[in-house]
mmCIF file of C-alpha atoms and ligand atoms in Angstrom:
data_model
loop_
_atom_site.group_PDB
_atom_site.id
_atom_site.type_symbol
_atom_site.label_atom_id
_atom_site.label_comp_id
_atom_site.label_asym_id
_atom_site.label_seq_id
_atom_site.Cartn_x
_atom_site.Cartn_y
_atom_site.Cartn_z
ATOM 1 C CA LEU A 573 -44.557 18.954 4.045
ATOM 2 C CA LEU A 574 -43.950 15.421 2.763
ATOM 3 C CA SER A 575 -41.869 16.622 -0.180
ATOM 4 C CA ALA A 576 -39.853 18.872 2.140
ATOM 5 C CA LEU A 577 -39.209 15.881 4.384
ATOM 6 C CA VAL A 578 -38.132 13.733 1.427
ATOM 7 C CA THR A 579 -35.787 16.504 0.259
ATOM 8 C CA ALA A 580 -34.284 16.810 3.756
ATOM 9 C CA VAL A 581 -33.728 13.044 4.026
ATOM 10 C CA ALA A 582 -32.126 12.968 0.575
ATOM 11 C CA ALA A 583 -29.856 15.885 1.506
ATOM 12 C CA THR A 584 -28.789 14.037 4.644
ATOM 13 C CA ALA A 585 -27.958 10.928 2.598
ATOM 14 C CA VAL A 586 -25.830 12.963 0.213
ATOM 15 C CA ALA A 587 -24.072 14.703 3.090
ATOM 16 C CA THR A 588 -22.830 11.471 4.675
ATOM 17 C CA PRO A 589 -21.166 9.506 1.877
ATOM 18 C CA SER A 590 -18.777 6.673 2.652
ATOM 19 C CA GLN A 591 -17.660 5.917 -0.873
ATOM 20 C CA ALA A 592 -15.414 8.028 -3.048
ATOM 21 C CA ALA A 593 -15.893 8.802 -6.688
ATOM 22 C CA ASN A 594 -13.007 7.043 -8.393
ATOM 23 C CA PRO A 595 -10.246 7.971 -9.003
ATOM 24 C CA ILE A 596 -10.237 10.055 -5.843
ATOM 25 C CA ILE A 597 -7.705 12.673 -7.057
ATOM 26 C CA THR A 598 -7.339 13.727 -10.683
ATOM 27 C CA SER A 599 -5.243 16.907 -10.384
ATOM 28 C CA ILE A 600 -2.085 14.773 -10.374
ATOM 29 C CA TYR A 601 -1.383 11.082 -10.957
ATOM 30 C CA THR A 602 -0.923 9.025 -7.776
ATOM 31 C CA ALA A 603 0.132 5.402 -7.295
ATOM 32 C CA ASP A 604 1.020 2.672 -4.806
ATOM 33 C CA PRO A 605 -1.406 3.858 -2.103
ATOM 34 C CA ALA A 606 -0.893 2.920 1.546
ATOM 35 C CA PRO A 607 -3.850 3.816 3.797
ATOM 36 C CA LEU A 608 -3.444 4.751 7.467
ATOM 37 C CA VAL A 609 -6.190 5.719 9.913
ATOM 38 C CA VAL A 610 -5.287 8.187 12.661
ATOM 39 C CA GLY A 611 -8.156 9.551 14.755
ATOM 40 C CA ASN A 612 -11.015 10.574 12.504
ATOM 41 C CA THR A 613 -8.891 10.791 9.366
ATOM 42 C CA MET A 614 -7.849 8.309 6.711
ATOM 43 C CA TYR A 615 -4.494 9.196 5.202
ATOM 44 C CA ILE A 616 -3.155 7.700 1.997
ATOM 45 C CA HIS A 617 0.581 7.853 1.400
ATOM 46 C CA ALA A 618 1.159 7.514 -2.327
ATOM 47 C CA GLY A 619 3.818 8.055 -4.926
ATOM 48 C CA ARG A 620 3.329 10.632 -7.651
ATOM 49 C CA ASP A 621 3.486 9.445 -11.265
ATOM 50 C CA GLU A 622 5.063 12.114 -13.474
ATOM 51 C CA ALA A 623 5.652 10.169 -16.694
ATOM 52 C CA PRO A 624 4.690 12.118 -19.819
ATOM 53 C CA THR A 625 1.772 11.075 -21.988
ATOM 54 C CA GLY A 626 2.749 7.832 -23.679
ATOM 55 C CA GLY A 627 5.743 7.398 -21.359
ATOM 56 C CA SER A 628 7.019 3.855 -20.999
ATOM 57 C CA ASN A 629 8.845 4.104 -17.665
ATOM 58 C CA PHE A 630 8.105 5.224 -14.151
ATOM 59 C CA VAL A 631 8.993 8.829 -13.381
ATOM 60 C CA MET A 632 8.549 9.107 -9.627
ATOM 61 C CA ARG A 633 10.345 11.684 -7.475
ATOM 62 C CA GLU A 634 8.029 12.419 -4.571
ATOM 63 C CA TRP A 635 5.347 11.032 -2.317
ATOM 64 C CA HIS A 636 2.091 12.827 -1.538
ATOM 65 C CA VAL A 637 -0.277 12.455 1.397
ATOM 66 C CA LEU A 638 -3.991 12.378 0.632
ATOM 67 C CA SER A 639 -6.527 12.665 3.449
ATOM 68 C CA SER A 640 -10.234 12.393 4.126
ATOM 69 C CA THR A 641 -12.553 12.356 7.115
ATOM 70 C CA ASP A 642 -15.351 10.539 5.294
ATOM 71 C CA ALA A 643 -13.601 8.344 2.674
ATOM 72 C CA ALA A 644 -15.497 10.262 0.018
ATOM 73 C CA ASN A 645 -14.031 13.768 -0.151
ATOM 74 C CA TRP A 646 -10.257 13.784 -0.545
ATOM 75 C CA THR A 647 -7.578 16.431 -0.125
ATOM 76 C CA ASP A 648 -4.111 16.290 -1.652
ATOM 77 C CA ASN A 649 -1.808 17.671 1.048
ATOM 78 C CA GLY A 650 1.069 17.922 -1.393
ATOM 79 C CA ALA A 651 4.490 16.288 -1.482
ATOM 80 C CA ARG A 652 5.438 15.360 2.082
ATOM 81 C CA ALA A 653 8.583 13.403 1.199
ATOM 82 C CA THR A 654 10.799 13.402 -1.870
ATOM 83 C CA ILE A 655 13.943 11.684 -3.078
ATOM 84 C CA ALA A 656 15.826 14.547 -1.396
ATOM 85 C CA THR A 657 14.443 13.338 1.958
ATOM 86 C CA PHE A 658 17.028 10.558 1.655
ATOM 87 C CA PRO A 659 20.473 12.149 1.088
ATOM 88 C CA TRP A 660 21.886 8.792 -0.040
ATOM 89 C CA ALA A 661 19.215 8.202 -2.681
ATOM 90 C CA GLY A 662 19.243 8.974 -6.364
ATOM 91 C CA ALA A 663 15.881 8.240 -7.980
ATOM 92 C CA ASP A 664 12.707 6.188 -8.040
ATOM 93 C CA ALA A 665 10.249 7.176 -5.313
ATOM 94 C CA TRP A 666 8.434 3.854 -5.483
ATOM 95 C CA ALA A 667 5.983 2.240 -3.095
ATOM 96 C CA GLY A 668 5.958 2.478 0.688
ATOM 97 C CA GLU A 669 3.864 2.484 3.823
ATOM 98 C CA VAL A 670 3.722 4.646 6.946
ATOM 99 C CA GLU A 671 3.523 2.839 10.283
ATOM 100 C CA PRO A 672 2.918 4.664 13.594
ATOM 101 C CA ARG A 673 4.762 3.860 16.808
ATOM 102 C CA ASN A 674 5.331 5.746 20.046
ATOM 103 C CA GLY A 675 3.943 8.984 18.664
ATOM 104 C CA LYS A 676 6.188 8.840 15.578
ATOM 105 C CA TYR A 677 5.330 7.940 12.014
ATOM 106 C CA TYR A 678 7.824 5.794 10.117
ATOM 107 C CA TRP A 679 7.695 5.943 6.336
ATOM 108 C CA TYR A 680 9.257 2.832 4.763
ATOM 109 C CA THR A 681 9.759 3.154 1.060
ATOM 110 C CA SER A 682 11.488 1.801 -2.027
ATOM 111 C CA ILE A 683 14.174 4.021 -3.482
ATOM 112 C CA ASN A 684 17.194 3.858 -5.730
ATOM 113 C CA GLY A 685 20.410 3.890 -3.771
ATOM 114 C CA ASN A 686 22.419 6.179 -6.046
ATOM 115 C CA GLY A 687 25.171 3.666 -6.643
ATOM 116 C CA ALA A 688 24.401 1.414 -3.662
ATOM 117 C CA GLY A 689 22.425 -1.178 -5.607
ATOM 118 C CA TRP A 690 19.340 -0.605 -7.690
ATOM 119 C CA MET A 691 16.468 -0.592 -5.222
ATOM 120 C CA ASN A 692 16.764 -0.240 -1.470
ATOM 121 C CA ILE A 693 14.348 0.273 1.384
ATOM 122 C CA GLY A 694 14.743 3.500 3.292
ATOM 123 C CA VAL A 695 12.895 4.770 6.334
ATOM 124 C CA ALA A 696 11.994 8.356 7.169
ATOM 125 C CA VAL A 697 10.360 9.562 10.385
ATOM 126 C CA GLY A 698 7.957 12.349 11.244
ATOM 127 C CA ASP A 699 5.801 13.561 14.112
ATOM 128 C CA SER A 700 2.532 13.347 12.213
ATOM 129 C CA PRO A 701 1.087 11.434 9.258
ATOM 130 C CA LEU A 702 1.690 14.601 7.248
ATOM 131 C CA GLY A 703 5.308 14.944 8.292
ATOM 132 C CA PRO A 704 7.624 16.700 7.821
ATOM 133 C CA PHE A 705 9.660 13.531 7.342
ATOM 134 C CA THR A 706 13.430 13.189 7.628
ATOM 135 C CA ASP A 707 15.719 10.264 6.911
ATOM 136 C CA ALA A 708 15.666 8.127 10.076
ATOM 137 C CA LYS A 709 18.735 5.984 9.487
ATOM 138 C CA GLY A 710 21.244 7.814 7.309
ATOM 139 C CA GLY A 711 21.288 4.953 4.810
ATOM 140 C CA PRO A 712 19.203 2.037 3.595
ATOM 141 C CA LEU A 713 17.395 -0.244 6.032
ATOM 142 C CA ILE A 714 17.601 -2.972 3.396
ATOM 143 C CA SER A 715 19.963 -2.821 0.441
ATOM 144 C CA ASP A 716 21.117 -5.188 -2.276
ATOM 145 C CA SER A 717 24.069 -6.162 -0.148
ATOM 146 C CA THR A 718 22.020 -7.058 2.927
ATOM 147 C CA ALA A 719 19.218 -9.055 1.329
ATOM 148 C CA ASN A 720 19.426 -12.111 -0.842
ATOM 149 C CA SER A 721 19.836 -11.335 -4.510
ATOM 150 C CA SER A 722 16.780 -13.147 -5.795
ATOM 151 C CA GLY A 723 14.530 -10.128 -6.131
ATOM 152 C CA LEU A 724 14.062 -6.391 -5.917
ATOM 153 C CA ASN A 725 14.044 -4.543 -2.610
ATOM 154 C CA ILE A 726 10.712 -2.824 -3.186
ATOM 155 C CA ASP A 727 7.237 -2.458 -1.720
ATOM 156 C CA PRO A 728 7.739 -2.671 2.054
ATOM 157 C CA THR A 729 4.729 -3.314 4.295
ATOM 158 C CA VAL A 730 5.275 -2.935 8.036
ATOM 159 C CA PHE A 731 3.008 -4.280 10.749
ATOM 160 C CA VAL A 732 3.303 -3.863 14.537
ATOM 161 C CA ASP A 733 1.593 -6.686 16.407
ATOM 162 C CA ASP A 734 -0.338 -6.356 19.672
ATOM 163 C CA ASP A 735 2.742 -7.514 21.615
ATOM 164 C CA GLY A 736 4.853 -4.717 20.123
ATOM 165 C CA GLN A 737 6.885 -6.860 17.735
ATOM 166 C CA ALA A 738 7.210 -5.224 14.322
ATOM 167 C CA TYR A 739 7.511 -7.124 11.040
ATOM 168 C CA MET A 740 8.449 -5.998 7.563
ATOM 169 C CA TYR A 741 7.582 -7.874 4.381
ATOM 170 C CA TRP A 742 8.763 -6.700 0.984
ATOM 171 C CA GLY A 743 10.070 -7.825 -2.367
ATOM 172 C CA GLY A 744 9.312 -7.755 -6.026
ATOM 173 C CA TYR A 745 9.496 -10.109 -8.979
ATOM 174 C CA TRP A 746 11.027 -13.249 -7.513
ATOM 175 C CA GLY A 747 9.602 -13.748 -4.102
ATOM 176 C CA PRO A 748 8.602 -12.166 -0.838
ATOM 177 C CA ARG A 749 10.971 -11.602 2.076
ATOM 178 C CA ALA A 750 10.323 -10.924 5.730
ATOM 179 C CA VAL A 751 12.267 -9.728 8.745
ATOM 180 C CA ARG A 752 11.558 -8.598 12.287
ATOM 181 C CA LEU A 753 12.193 -4.956 13.169
ATOM 182 C CA ALA A 754 13.656 -3.665 16.424
ATOM 183 C CA SER A 755 11.488 -1.515 18.669
ATOM 184 C CA ASN A 756 13.326 1.563 17.357
ATOM 185 C CA MET A 757 11.712 0.704 13.986
ATOM 186 C CA ILE A 758 14.907 1.456 12.039
ATOM 187 C CA ASP A 759 16.984 -1.683 12.640
ATOM 188 C CA THR A 760 16.311 -5.251 11.592
ATOM 189 C CA VAL A 761 16.510 -8.145 14.048
ATOM 190 C CA GLY A 762 17.445 -11.656 13.010
ATOM 191 C CA PRO A 763 17.680 -13.099 9.539
ATOM 192 C CA VAL A 764 15.824 -12.148 6.395
ATOM 193 C CA VAL A 765 13.590 -15.115 5.569
ATOM 194 C CA THR A 766 11.483 -16.214 2.615
ATOM 195 C CA PRO A 767 7.917 -16.764 3.823
ATOM 196 C CA THR A 768 6.008 -19.705 2.418
ATOM 197 C CA GLY A 769 2.461 -20.044 1.136
ATOM 198 C CA LEU A 770 2.130 -16.747 -0.737
ATOM 199 C CA THR A 771 1.080 -18.500 -3.931
ATOM 200 C CA ASN A 772 2.164 -16.832 -7.197
ATOM 201 C CA TYR A 773 3.596 -13.839 -5.320
ATOM 202 C CA TRP A 774 4.820 -11.039 -7.598
ATOM 203 C CA GLU A 775 5.092 -7.797 -5.541
ATOM 204 C CA ALA A 776 3.211 -5.274 -3.381
ATOM 205 C CA PRO A 777 2.522 -7.080 -0.068
ATOM 206 C CA TRP A 778 0.098 -5.554 2.433
ATOM 207 C CA MET A 779 -0.179 -7.002 5.942
ATOM 208 C CA PHE A 780 -2.900 -6.511 8.530
ATOM 209 C CA LYS A 781 -4.659 -8.354 11.342
ATOM 210 C CA ARG A 782 -8.369 -8.892 11.917
ATOM 211 C CA ASN A 783 -10.004 -10.916 14.690
ATOM 212 C CA GLY A 784 -6.669 -12.497 15.624
ATOM 213 C CA LEU A 785 -5.959 -13.671 12.059
ATOM 214 C CA TYR A 786 -3.034 -12.300 10.021
ATOM 215 C CA TYR A 787 -3.730 -11.339 6.414
ATOM 216 C CA MET A 788 -1.262 -10.804 3.579
ATOM 217 C CA MET A 789 -2.549 -9.319 0.332
ATOM 218 C CA TYR A 790 -0.138 -9.150 -2.604
ATOM 219 C CA ALA A 791 0.058 -8.696 -6.344
ATOM 220 C CA ALA A 792 0.225 -11.775 -8.554
ATOM 221 C CA ASN A 793 0.170 -12.021 -12.329
ATOM 222 C CA ASP A 794 -0.599 -15.654 -13.075
ATOM 223 C CA THR A 795 -3.235 -16.717 -15.563
ATOM 224 C CA SER A 796 -4.611 -19.352 -13.189
ATOM 225 C CA GLY A 797 -7.570 -17.341 -11.958
ATOM 226 C CA CYS A 798 -5.742 -14.052 -11.509
ATOM 227 C CA VAL A 799 -5.534 -12.274 -14.887
ATOM 228 C CA THR A 800 -6.010 -13.219 -18.521
ATOM 229 C CA ASP A 801 -2.892 -11.289 -19.605
ATOM 230 C CA SER A 802 0.196 -11.758 -17.441
ATOM 231 C CA ASN A 803 1.333 -8.212 -18.226
ATOM 232 C CA TYR A 804 -1.363 -7.265 -15.720
ATOM 233 C CA ALA A 805 -1.798 -8.254 -12.075
ATOM 234 C CA CYS A 806 -4.464 -9.022 -9.522
ATOM 235 C CA GLN A 807 -4.386 -8.964 -5.728
ATOM 236 C CA ARG A 808 -4.342 -12.378 -4.069
ATOM 237 C CA TYR A 809 -4.431 -12.916 -0.321
ATOM 238 C CA ALA A 810 -3.342 -15.437 2.279
ATOM 239 C CA THR A 811 -3.933 -15.847 6.001
ATOM 240 C CA ALA A 812 -1.811 -17.160 8.867
ATOM 241 C CA SER A 813 -2.004 -17.712 12.598
ATOM 242 C CA ASN A 814 1.611 -16.518 12.971
ATOM 243 C CA PRO A 815 2.919 -13.191 11.613
ATOM 244 C CA MET A 816 5.907 -14.921 9.984
ATOM 245 C CA GLY A 817 3.686 -17.593 8.424
ATOM 246 C CA PRO A 818 3.379 -20.206 7.093
ATOM 247 C CA TRP A 819 0.670 -18.589 4.987
ATOM 248 C CA THR A 820 -2.358 -20.272 3.456
ATOM 249 C CA HIS A 821 -3.481 -18.888 0.126
ATOM 250 C CA ARG A 822 -7.173 -17.895 0.102
ATOM 251 C CA GLY A 823 -7.926 -16.454 -3.330
ATOM 252 C CA VAL A 824 -8.222 -13.234 -5.330
ATOM 253 C CA VAL A 825 -9.361 -10.042 -3.581
ATOM 254 C CA LEU A 826 -9.083 -7.563 -6.421
ATOM 255 C CA GLY A 827 -9.104 -8.577 -10.069
ATOM 256 C CA GLN A 828 -7.262 -6.966 -12.929
ATOM 257 C CA VAL A 829 -7.376 -3.167 -12.988
ATOM 258 C CA SER A 830 -6.860 -0.844 -15.938
ATOM 259 C CA SER A 831 -3.134 -0.339 -15.216
ATOM 260 C CA THR A 832 -0.664 -3.177 -15.630
ATOM 261 C CA THR A 833 0.510 -2.842 -12.031
ATOM 262 C CA ASN A 834 -1.862 -3.598 -9.180
ATOM 263 C CA HIS A 835 -0.895 -2.289 -5.749
ATOM 264 C CA ALA A 836 -3.320 -2.035 -2.823
ATOM 265 C CA GLY A 837 -3.825 -1.566 0.900
ATOM 266 C CA ILE A 838 -6.681 -2.492 3.232
ATOM 267 C CA VAL A 839 -7.854 -0.502 6.243
ATOM 268 C CA GLU A 840 -10.785 -0.225 8.645
ATOM 269 C CA PHE A 841 -12.223 3.270 8.910
ATOM 270 C CA ASN A 842 -15.348 4.392 10.769
ATOM 271 C CA GLY A 843 -16.449 0.779 11.227
ATOM 272 C CA GLN A 844 -16.168 -0.103 7.526
ATOM 273 C CA TRP A 845 -13.408 -1.795 5.592
ATOM 274 C CA TYR A 846 -11.864 -0.258 2.501
ATOM 275 C CA ILE A 847 -9.442 -1.319 -0.194
ATOM 276 C CA VAL A 848 -7.270 1.428 -1.638
ATOM 277 C CA TYR A 849 -5.588 0.714 -4.979
ATOM 278 C CA HIS A 850 -4.595 2.366 -8.219
ATOM 279 C CA ASN A 851 -5.712 2.184 -11.822
ATOM 280 C CA ALA A 852 -5.291 4.085 -15.089
ATOM 281 C CA ASN A 853 -8.792 5.548 -15.169
ATOM 282 C CA ALA A 854 -8.086 9.272 -14.767
ATOM 283 C CA PRO A 855 -8.192 11.383 -17.939
ATOM 284 C CA GLY A 856 -4.864 10.928 -19.718
ATOM 285 C CA GLY A 857 -4.022 8.011 -17.441
ATOM 286 C CA GLY A 858 -1.884 5.018 -18.283
ATOM 287 C CA ASN A 859 0.417 2.381 -16.880
ATOM 288 C CA PHE A 860 2.852 5.049 -15.708
ATOM 289 C CA ARG A 861 0.177 7.696 -15.043
ATOM 290 C CA ARG A 862 -1.873 5.936 -12.407
ATOM 291 C CA SER A 863 -4.541 7.181 -9.999
ATOM 292 C CA VAL A 864 -5.665 6.077 -6.555
ATOM 293 C CA ALA A 865 -9.124 4.573 -6.147
ATOM 294 C CA VAL A 866 -11.044 3.557 -3.008
ATOM 295 C CA ASP A 867 -13.717 0.878 -2.727
ATOM 296 C CA ARG A 868 -15.555 -0.906 0.061
ATOM 297 C CA LEU A 869 -14.253 -4.304 1.177
ATOM 298 C CA TYR A 870 -16.449 -6.990 2.719
ATOM 299 C CA PHE A 871 -15.526 -9.992 4.860
ATOM 300 C CA ASN A 872 -17.543 -13.177 5.104
ATOM 301 C CA ALA A 873 -18.420 -14.566 8.533
ATOM 302 C CA ASP A 874 -15.546 -17.084 8.272
ATOM 303 C CA GLY A 875 -12.983 -14.304 7.730
ATOM 304 C CA THR A 876 -12.560 -14.795 3.998
ATOM 305 C CA ILE A 877 -12.755 -11.704 1.796
ATOM 306 C CA GLN A 878 -15.360 -11.114 -0.875
ATOM 307 C CA PRO A 879 -14.021 -10.155 -4.329
ATOM 308 C CA VAL A 880 -13.951 -6.374 -4.695
ATOM 309 C CA VAL A 881 -16.463 -4.699 -6.970
ATOM 310 C CA GLN A 882 -14.518 -1.897 -8.634
ATOM 311 C CA THR A 883 -16.438 1.352 -8.920
ATOM 312 C CA THR A 884 -15.215 3.480 -11.776
ATOM 313 C CA THR A 885 -17.220 6.658 -11.266
HETATM 314 O O1 FUB B 1050 5.287 2.300 -8.607
HETATM 315 C C1 FUB B 1050 6.415 1.530 -8.912
HETATM 316 C C2 FUB B 1050 6.140 0.056 -8.775
HETATM 317 O O2 FUB B 1050 5.001 -0.304 -9.532
HETATM 318 C C3 FUB B 1050 5.787 -0.392 -7.373
HETATM 319 O O3 FUB B 1050 6.902 -0.535 -6.537
HETATM 320 C C4 FUB B 1050 5.079 -1.663 -7.652
HETATM 321 O O4 FUB B 1050 4.328 -2.166 -6.592
HETATM 322 C C5 FUB B 1050 4.217 -1.263 -8.834
HETATM 323 O O5 FUB B 1050 3.029 -0.644 -8.414
#
């Protein structure tokens, strides 16, 4: 009887995992994950890496939606948006994030403007986290001609505050940028500004709020506590009492991963916090053949974040 009881308890423990085996999907390569919780499901909107073995450039033409109801068992729901979703776009299905509002799901993403500047930010809209998604604006939300020219228009993160005001942060290589969004979620309001305090910012911002405090996580590639080789990146974070900053740098959340790029999102799901990121750990993986990983994230009592322990199996 005792051994039967032990077996039953063990089976129960196995049946209720809350931690994925990493990488979570190995049938394709996936990158730039953006987690979103809707009801009892965690969705991850991610680009698909299609570079050949040994490739030295990004080949990205579509975005997939991954989903799970337990953060351990993941389904690839296929390509739910592609470059063709944006009739004005030409290439480069780079990073993005889906933000819900008023029963709609807005997918902000980085994409080549097919002659209208190198990288632009487009926005598609759908009725569910799985889409289908269609171009919401008929052209870029942010393009080279509408932002300052000191960096790339990539990696948008969008956050809707409790009062309904929406904010978008983005930017790669030479500094972050921020702007307010209109309630229709497809127009900007006011000037594009350069937020302060995001120490050693490189790319890939991710904004969220916890216990009234605003958090900004972002990729940095300095060798002052971030990485030992500046071809790689870590994830630093900052906090603020105002969604437009100023920000106060707090430290490194996620150290160097096995891919040169480091791009992550943070989400609360079923009462636990998770960090979703990518690495090169899948069989045949590499810097342009990345795979999404999920790990637990822990906060200290004062709101600071404990460094992530990367699980690789
Ligand atoms: O996936 C293309 C680019 O690599 C993203 O825009 C960056 O964040 C980096 O992950």
